[in-house]
Tab-separated table of C-alpha atoms and ligand atoms in Angstrom:
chain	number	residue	atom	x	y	z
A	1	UNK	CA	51.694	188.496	83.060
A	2	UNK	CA	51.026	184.825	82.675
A	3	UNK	CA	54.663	182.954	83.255
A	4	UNK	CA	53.237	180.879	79.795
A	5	UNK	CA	51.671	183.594	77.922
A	6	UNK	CA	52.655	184.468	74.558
A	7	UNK	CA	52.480	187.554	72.753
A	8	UNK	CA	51.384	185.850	69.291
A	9	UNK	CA	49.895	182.749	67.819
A	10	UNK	CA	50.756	181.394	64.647
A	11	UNK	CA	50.206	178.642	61.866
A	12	UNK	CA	52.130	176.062	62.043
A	13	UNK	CA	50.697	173.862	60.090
A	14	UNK	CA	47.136	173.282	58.063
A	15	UNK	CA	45.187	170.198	56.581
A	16	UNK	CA	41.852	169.187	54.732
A	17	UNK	CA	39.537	166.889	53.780
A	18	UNK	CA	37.027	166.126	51.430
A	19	UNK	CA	34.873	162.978	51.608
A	20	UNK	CA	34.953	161.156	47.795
A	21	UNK	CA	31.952	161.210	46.497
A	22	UNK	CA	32.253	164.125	44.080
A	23	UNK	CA	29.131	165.449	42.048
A	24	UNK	CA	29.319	167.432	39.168
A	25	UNK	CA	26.886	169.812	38.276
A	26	UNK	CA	25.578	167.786	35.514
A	27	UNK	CA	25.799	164.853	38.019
A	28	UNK	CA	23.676	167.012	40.273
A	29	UNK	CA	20.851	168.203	37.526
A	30	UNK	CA	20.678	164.833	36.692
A	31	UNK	CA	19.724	163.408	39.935
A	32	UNK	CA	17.316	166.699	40.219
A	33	UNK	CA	15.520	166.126	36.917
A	34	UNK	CA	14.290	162.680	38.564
A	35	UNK	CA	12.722	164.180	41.151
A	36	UNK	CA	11.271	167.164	38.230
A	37	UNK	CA	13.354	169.714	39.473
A	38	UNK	CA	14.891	171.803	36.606
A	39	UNK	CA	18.528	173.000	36.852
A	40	UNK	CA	21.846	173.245	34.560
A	41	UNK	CA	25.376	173.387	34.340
A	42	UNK	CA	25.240	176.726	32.539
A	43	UNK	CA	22.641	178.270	35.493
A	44	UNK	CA	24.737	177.067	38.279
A	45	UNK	CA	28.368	178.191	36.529
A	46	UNK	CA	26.514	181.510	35.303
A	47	UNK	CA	25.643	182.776	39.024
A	48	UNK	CA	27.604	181.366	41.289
A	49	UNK	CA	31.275	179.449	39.760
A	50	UNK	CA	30.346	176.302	41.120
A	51	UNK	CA	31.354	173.664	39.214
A	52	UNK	CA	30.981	170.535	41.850
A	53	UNK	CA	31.100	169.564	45.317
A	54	UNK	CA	31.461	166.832	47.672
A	55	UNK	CA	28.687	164.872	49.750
A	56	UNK	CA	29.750	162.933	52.562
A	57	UNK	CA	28.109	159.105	52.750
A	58	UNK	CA	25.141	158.704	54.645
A	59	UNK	CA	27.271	157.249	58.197
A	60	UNK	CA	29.542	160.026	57.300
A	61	UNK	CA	29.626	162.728	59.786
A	62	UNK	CA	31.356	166.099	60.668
A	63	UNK	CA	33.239	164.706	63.453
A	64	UNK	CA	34.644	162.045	60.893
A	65	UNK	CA	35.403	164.584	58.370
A	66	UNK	CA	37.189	166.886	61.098
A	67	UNK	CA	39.394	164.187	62.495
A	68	UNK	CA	40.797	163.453	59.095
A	69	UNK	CA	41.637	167.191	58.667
A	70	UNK	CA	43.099	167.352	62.296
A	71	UNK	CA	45.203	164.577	61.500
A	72	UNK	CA	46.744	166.261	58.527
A	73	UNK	CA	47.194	169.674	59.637
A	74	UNK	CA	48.661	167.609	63.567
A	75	UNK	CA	51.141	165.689	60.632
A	76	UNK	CA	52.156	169.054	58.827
A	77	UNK	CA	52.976	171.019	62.334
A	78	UNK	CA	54.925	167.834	63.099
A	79	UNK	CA	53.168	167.433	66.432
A	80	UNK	CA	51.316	164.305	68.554
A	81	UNK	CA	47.901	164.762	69.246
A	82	UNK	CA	48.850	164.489	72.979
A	83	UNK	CA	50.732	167.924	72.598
A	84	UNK	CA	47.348	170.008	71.862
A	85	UNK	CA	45.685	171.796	74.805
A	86	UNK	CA	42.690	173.012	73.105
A	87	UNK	CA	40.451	172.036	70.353
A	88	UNK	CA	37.318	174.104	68.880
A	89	UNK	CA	35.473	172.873	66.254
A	90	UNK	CA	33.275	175.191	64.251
A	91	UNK	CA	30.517	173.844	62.543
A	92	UNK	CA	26.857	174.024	62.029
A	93	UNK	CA	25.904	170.613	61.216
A	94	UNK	CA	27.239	168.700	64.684
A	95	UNK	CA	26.782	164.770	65.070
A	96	UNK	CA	24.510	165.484	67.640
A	97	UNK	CA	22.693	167.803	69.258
A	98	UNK	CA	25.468	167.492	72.040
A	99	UNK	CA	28.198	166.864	73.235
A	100	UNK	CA	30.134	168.990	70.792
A	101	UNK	CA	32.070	167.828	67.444
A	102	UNK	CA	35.077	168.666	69.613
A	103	UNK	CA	34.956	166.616	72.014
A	104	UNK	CA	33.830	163.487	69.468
A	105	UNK	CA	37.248	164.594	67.269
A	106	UNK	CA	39.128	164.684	70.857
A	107	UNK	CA	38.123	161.108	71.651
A	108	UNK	CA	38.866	160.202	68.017
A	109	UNK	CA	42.510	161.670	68.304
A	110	UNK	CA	42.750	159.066	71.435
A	111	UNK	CA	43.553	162.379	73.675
A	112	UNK	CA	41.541	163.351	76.851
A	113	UNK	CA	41.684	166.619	79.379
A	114	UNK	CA	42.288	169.659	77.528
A	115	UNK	CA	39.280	171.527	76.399
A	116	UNK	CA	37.300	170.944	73.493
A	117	UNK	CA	34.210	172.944	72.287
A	118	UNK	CA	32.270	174.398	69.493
A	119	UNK	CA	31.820	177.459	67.704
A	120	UNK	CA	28.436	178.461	65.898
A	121	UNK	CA	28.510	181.384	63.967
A	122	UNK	CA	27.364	179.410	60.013
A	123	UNK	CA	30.036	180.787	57.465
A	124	UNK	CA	32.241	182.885	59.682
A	125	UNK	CA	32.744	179.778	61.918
A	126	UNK	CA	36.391	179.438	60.993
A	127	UNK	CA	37.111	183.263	61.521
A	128	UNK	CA	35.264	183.459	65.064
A	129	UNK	CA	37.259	180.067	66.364
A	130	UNK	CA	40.696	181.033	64.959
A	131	UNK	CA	39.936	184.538	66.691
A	132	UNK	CA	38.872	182.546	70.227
A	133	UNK	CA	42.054	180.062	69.774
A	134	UNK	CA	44.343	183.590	69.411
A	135	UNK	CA	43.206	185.127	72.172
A	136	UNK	CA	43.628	181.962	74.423
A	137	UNK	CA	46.991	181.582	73.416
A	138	UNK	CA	47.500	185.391	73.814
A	139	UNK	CA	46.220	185.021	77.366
A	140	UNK	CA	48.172	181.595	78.519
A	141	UNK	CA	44.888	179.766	78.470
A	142	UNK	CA	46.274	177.497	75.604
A	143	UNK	CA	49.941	176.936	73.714
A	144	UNK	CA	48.940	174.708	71.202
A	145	UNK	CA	45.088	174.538	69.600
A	146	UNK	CA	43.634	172.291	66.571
A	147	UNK	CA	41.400	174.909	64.859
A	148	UNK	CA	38.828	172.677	62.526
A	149	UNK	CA	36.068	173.726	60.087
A	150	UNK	CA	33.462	170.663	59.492
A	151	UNK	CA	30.622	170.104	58.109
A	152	UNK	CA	27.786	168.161	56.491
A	153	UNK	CA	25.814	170.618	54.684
A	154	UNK	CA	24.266	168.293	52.639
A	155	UNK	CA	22.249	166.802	55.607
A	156	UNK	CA	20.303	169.987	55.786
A	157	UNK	CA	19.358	170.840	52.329
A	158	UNK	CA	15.763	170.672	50.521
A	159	UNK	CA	16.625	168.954	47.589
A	160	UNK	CA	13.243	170.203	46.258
A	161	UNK	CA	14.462	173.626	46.397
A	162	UNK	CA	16.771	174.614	43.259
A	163	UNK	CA	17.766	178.146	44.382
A	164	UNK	CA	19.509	176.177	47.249
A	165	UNK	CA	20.276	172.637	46.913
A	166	UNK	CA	22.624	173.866	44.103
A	167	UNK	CA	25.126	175.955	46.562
A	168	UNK	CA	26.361	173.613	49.163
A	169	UNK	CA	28.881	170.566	50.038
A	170	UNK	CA	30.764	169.154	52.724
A	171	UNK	CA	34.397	168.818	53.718
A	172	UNK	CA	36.695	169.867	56.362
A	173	UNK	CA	39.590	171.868	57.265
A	174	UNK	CA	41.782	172.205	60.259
A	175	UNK	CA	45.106	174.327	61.315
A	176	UNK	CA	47.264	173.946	64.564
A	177	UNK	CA	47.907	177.567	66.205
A	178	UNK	CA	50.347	177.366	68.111
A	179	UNK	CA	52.379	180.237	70.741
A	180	UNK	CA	54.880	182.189	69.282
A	181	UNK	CA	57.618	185.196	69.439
A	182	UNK	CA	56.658	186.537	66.282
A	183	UNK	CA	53.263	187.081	64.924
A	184	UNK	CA	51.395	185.305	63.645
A	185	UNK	CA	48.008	186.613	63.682
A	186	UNK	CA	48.066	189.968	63.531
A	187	UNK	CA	44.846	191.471	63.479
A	188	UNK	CA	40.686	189.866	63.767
A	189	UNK	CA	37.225	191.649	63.593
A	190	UNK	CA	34.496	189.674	64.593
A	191	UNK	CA	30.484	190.971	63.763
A	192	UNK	CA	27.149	190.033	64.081
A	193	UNK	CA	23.668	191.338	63.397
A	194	UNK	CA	20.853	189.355	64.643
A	195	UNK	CA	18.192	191.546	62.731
A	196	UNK	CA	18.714	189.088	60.075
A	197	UNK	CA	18.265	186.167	61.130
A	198	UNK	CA	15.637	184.931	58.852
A	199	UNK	CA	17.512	185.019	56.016
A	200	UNK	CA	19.764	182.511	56.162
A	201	UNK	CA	18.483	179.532	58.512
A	202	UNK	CA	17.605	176.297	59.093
A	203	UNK	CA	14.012	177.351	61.286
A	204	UNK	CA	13.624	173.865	62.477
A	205	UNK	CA	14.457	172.310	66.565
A	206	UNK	CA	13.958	169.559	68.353
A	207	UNK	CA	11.266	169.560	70.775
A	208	UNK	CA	9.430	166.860	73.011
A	209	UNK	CA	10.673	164.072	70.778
A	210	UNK	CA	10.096	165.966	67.372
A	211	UNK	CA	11.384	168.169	65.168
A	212	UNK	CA	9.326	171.245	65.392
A	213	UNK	CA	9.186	173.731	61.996
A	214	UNK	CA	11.557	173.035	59.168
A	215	UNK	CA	14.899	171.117	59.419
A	216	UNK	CA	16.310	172.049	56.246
A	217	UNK	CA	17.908	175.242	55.194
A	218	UNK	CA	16.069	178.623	54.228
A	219	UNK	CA	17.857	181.623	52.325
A	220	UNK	CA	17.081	185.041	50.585
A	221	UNK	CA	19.922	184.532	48.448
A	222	UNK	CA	19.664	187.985	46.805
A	223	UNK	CA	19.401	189.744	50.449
A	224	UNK	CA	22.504	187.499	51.846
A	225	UNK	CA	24.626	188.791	48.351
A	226	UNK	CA	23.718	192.370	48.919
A	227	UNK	CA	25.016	192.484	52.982
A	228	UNK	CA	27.856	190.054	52.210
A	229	UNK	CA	29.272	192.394	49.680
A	230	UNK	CA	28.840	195.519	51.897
A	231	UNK	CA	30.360	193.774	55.174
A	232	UNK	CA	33.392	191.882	53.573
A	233	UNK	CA	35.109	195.095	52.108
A	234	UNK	CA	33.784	197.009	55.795
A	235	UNK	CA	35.245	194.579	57.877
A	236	UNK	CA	38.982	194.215	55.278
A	237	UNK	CA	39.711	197.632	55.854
A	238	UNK	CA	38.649	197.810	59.705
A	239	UNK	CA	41.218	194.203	59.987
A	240	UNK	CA	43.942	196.252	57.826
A	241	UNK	CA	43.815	199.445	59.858
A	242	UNK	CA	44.117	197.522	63.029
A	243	UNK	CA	47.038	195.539	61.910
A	244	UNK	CA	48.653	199.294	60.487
A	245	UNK	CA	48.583	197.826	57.128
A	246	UNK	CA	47.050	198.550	53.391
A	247	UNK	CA	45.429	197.037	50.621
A	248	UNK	CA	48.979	196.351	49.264
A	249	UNK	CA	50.425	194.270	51.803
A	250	UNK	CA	47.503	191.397	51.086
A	251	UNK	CA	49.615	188.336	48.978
A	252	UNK	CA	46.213	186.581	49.535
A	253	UNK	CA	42.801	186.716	49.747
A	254	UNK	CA	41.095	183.920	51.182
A	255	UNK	CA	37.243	185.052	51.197
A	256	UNK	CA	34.299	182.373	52.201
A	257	UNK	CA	33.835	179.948	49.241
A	258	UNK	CA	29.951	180.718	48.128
A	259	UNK	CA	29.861	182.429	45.417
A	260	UNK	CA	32.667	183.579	43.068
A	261	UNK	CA	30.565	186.740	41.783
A	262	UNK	CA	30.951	188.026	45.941
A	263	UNK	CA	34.549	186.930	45.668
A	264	UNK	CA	35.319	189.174	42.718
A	265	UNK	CA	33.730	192.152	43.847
A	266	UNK	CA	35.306	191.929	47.086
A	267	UNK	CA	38.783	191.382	45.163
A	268	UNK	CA	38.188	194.496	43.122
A	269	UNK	CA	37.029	196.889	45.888
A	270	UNK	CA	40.011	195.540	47.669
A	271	UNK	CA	42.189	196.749	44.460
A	272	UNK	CA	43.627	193.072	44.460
A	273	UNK	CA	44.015	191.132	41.217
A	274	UNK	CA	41.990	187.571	40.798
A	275	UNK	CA	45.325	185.672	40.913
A	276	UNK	CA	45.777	187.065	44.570
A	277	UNK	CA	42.249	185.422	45.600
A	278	UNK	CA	42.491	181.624	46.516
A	279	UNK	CA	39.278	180.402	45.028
A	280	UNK	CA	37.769	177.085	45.850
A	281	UNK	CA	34.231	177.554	45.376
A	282	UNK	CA	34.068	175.823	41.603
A	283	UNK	CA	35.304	172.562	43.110
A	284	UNK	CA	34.071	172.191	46.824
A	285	UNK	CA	30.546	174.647	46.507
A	286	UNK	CA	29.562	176.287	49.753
A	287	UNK	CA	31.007	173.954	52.940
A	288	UNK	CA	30.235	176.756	55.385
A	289	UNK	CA	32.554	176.981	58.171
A	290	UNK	CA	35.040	174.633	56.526
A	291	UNK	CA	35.557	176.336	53.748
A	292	UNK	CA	38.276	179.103	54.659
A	293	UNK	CA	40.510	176.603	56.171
A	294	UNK	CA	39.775	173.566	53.070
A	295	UNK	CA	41.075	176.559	50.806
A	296	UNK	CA	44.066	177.513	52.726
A	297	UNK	CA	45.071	174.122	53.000
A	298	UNK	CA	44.956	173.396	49.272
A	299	UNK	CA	46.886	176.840	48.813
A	300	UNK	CA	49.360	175.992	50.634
A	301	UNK	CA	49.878	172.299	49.874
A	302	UNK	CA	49.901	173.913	45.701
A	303	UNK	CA	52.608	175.408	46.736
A	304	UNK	CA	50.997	179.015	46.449
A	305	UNK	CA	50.904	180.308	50.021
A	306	UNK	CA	54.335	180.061	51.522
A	307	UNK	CA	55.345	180.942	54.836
A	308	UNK	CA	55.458	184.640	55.637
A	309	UNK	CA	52.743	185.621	53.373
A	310	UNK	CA	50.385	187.626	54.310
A	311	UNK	CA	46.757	186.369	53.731
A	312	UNK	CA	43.656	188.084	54.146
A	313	UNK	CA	41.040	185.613	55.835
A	314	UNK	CA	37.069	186.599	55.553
A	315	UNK	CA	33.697	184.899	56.942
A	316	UNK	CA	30.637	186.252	56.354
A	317	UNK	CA	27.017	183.736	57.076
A	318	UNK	CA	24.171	183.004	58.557
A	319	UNK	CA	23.359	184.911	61.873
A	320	UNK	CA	24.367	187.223	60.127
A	321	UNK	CA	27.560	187.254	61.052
A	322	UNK	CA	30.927	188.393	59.375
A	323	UNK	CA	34.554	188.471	60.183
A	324	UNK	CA	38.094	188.564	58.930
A	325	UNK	CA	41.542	187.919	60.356
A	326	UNK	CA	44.815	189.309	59.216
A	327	UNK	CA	48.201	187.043	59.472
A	328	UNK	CA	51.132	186.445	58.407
A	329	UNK	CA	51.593	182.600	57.781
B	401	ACO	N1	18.791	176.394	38.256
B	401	ACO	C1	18.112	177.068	37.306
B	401	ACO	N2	17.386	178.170	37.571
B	401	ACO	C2	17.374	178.618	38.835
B	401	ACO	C3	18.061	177.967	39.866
B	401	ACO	C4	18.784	176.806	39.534
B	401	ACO	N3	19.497	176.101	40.448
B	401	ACO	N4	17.854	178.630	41.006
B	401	ACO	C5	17.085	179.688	40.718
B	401	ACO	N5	16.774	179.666	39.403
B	401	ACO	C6	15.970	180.636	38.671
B	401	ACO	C7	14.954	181.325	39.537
B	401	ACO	O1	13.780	180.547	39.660
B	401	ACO	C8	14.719	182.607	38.769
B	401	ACO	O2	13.844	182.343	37.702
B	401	ACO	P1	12.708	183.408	37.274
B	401	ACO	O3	13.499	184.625	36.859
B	401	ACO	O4	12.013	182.708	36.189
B	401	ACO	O5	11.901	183.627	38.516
B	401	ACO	C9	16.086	182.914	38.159
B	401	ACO	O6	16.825	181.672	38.204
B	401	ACO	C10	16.875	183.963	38.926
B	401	ACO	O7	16.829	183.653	40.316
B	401	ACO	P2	17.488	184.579	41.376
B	401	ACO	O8	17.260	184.028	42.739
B	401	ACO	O9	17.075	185.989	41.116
B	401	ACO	O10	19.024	184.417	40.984
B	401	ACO	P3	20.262	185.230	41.486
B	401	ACO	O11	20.948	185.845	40.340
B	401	ACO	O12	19.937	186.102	42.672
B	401	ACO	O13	21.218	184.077	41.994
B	401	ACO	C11	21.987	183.034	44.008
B	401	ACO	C12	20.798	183.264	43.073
B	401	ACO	C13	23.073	182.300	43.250
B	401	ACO	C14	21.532	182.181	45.198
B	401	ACO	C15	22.510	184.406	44.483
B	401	ACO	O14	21.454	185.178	44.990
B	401	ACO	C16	23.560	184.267	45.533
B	401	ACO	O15	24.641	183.752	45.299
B	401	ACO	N6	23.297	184.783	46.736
B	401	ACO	C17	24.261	184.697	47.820
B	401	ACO	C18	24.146	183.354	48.411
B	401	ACO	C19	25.286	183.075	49.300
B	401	ACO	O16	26.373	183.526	49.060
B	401	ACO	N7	24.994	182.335	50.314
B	401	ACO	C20	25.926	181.890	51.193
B	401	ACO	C21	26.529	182.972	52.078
B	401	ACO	S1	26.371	182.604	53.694
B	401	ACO	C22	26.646	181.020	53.829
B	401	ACO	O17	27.568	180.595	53.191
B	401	ACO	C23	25.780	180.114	54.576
């Protein structure tokens, strides 16, 4: 074995962030209806629980949101950014094209050398690069990662398309994983399913100098509601049975934050009362791969997660592509 392996990773400490401008949903209608787009409080509450979000300022970007979660979740572990050997960054709205967000949040944290990359898997972006970051640390790759979730969803929406434009925000949330005795992460599934790719995308690339197809984001919401309720109570019980535990041991749920009609059916299949499911969908809409760790960092600085719960993370996005991971915090 590894002389620096370690048998576990674990949380040791999380942080968000959530650039100010906040929009309501009337806020939102209202800036629709100038453009002749129709919407509503009522519609958007009715279907979906959002109640606002966040858009980040034009010059705002993901690596600028994902520092200022790194930095909090670095303060709550108690650690210098010169202590972290690895940094992954999921996200699908990068800076840039390349390098990688991870790198740009590396240079902003004033570190160099250890490696930094990113993770692209839409929605289940925070369960596939807490999943990589575990199984470094597992292997002696890595003793201490920065885990982010960042992005600028707002960037990539058609604000001419109501059935979309409605959903989304941006923000950012990071954890530090670090080795440990005792677990920890306990458990992760990780899927994919390419066939359905078309239903949740952004079709556009760049090519010779131009963007070719469309830039902004595409969904069959109705086909993306009916797999992400099917997969999310799957991939639970596959996550519990490897972990040799039941629905009962959950003291959290912590699904993806897009819609809180997905969140409650998950909840009851899952035999688990609302007040066991973190939700921060009504305040922070859809922010894609930061929106697992955004809501366990507001759990636990409420003062509702404490350490050695165990909580129930779940992805499920674009790609399509779903995931959970089991731990105790
Ligand atoms: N305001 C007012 N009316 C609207 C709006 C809006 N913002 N959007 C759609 N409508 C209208 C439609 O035009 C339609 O009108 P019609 O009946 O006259 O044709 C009516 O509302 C119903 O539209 P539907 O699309 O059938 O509404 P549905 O109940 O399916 O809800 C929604 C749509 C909220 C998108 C739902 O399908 C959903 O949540 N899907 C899952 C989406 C999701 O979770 N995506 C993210 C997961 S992956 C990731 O996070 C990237």
């Amino acid at each position: 074995m590894n002389p620096i392996s370690a048998r576990f990773s674990r949380i040791t400490g999380t942080g968000s962030f959530l650039p100010p401008r906040r929009l309501s949903n009337d806020d939102l209608a209202a800036q629709l209806a100038e453009q002749g787009i129709e919407t509503s409080d009522q519609w958007i509450v009715e279907r979906t629980g959002i109640r606002a979000r966040h858009f980040a300022a034009p010059d705002v970007t993901s690596s600028d949101l994902a520092f200022e979660a790194a930095k909090r979740a670095l303060d709550a572990a108690k650690l210098d950014a010169a202590e972290i050997d690895l940094i992954i960054v999921a996200t699908s709205t990068p800076d840039m094209v390349f390098p990688s967000v991870a790198c740009m949040v590396q240079e902003k944290l004033g570190v160099q050398g250890c490696p930094a990359f990113d993770v692209q898997a839409v929605c289940s972006g925070f369960v596939y690069a807490l999943t990589v970051a575990d199984s470094m640390i597992r292997t002696g790759a890595a003793r201490k990662a920065l885990v982010i979730g960042a992005e600028v969803f707002s960037r990539i929406l058609d604000f001419k398309d109501r059935t979309t434009c409605v959903l989304f925000g941006d923000g950012a949330g990071a954890v530090v994983l670090e080795a440990s005795d005792t677990p920890g992460i306990l458990a992760s599934e990780l899927h994919a399913d390419g066939r359905h790719v078309d239903i949740l995308c952004v079709p556009g690339h760049v090519s010779g100098g131009s963007v070719l197809g469309d830039p902004l984001l595409k969904m069959d919401g109705q086909a993306v509601f009916k797999l992400a309720v099917g997969v999310l109570e799957d991939v639970a019980r596959a996550v519990l049975a490897k972990a040799e535990r039941t629905d009962a041991d959950i003291d959290w749920l912590i699904p993806h934050q897009a819609n809180i009609r997905i969140m409650q059916s998950t909840a009851r299949k899952l035999k688990l009362p609302m007040d066991k499911v973190i939700v921060t969908v009504d305040q922070h809409g859809n922010t894609s791969a930061a929106s697992i760790p955004l809501a366990l960092d507001e759990a636990v600085r409420g003062g509702k997660i404490k350490r050695g719960d165990t909580v129930l993370l779940e992805g499920v996005g674009g790609g399509f592509t779903w995931g959970a991971v089991l731990l105790d915090l």
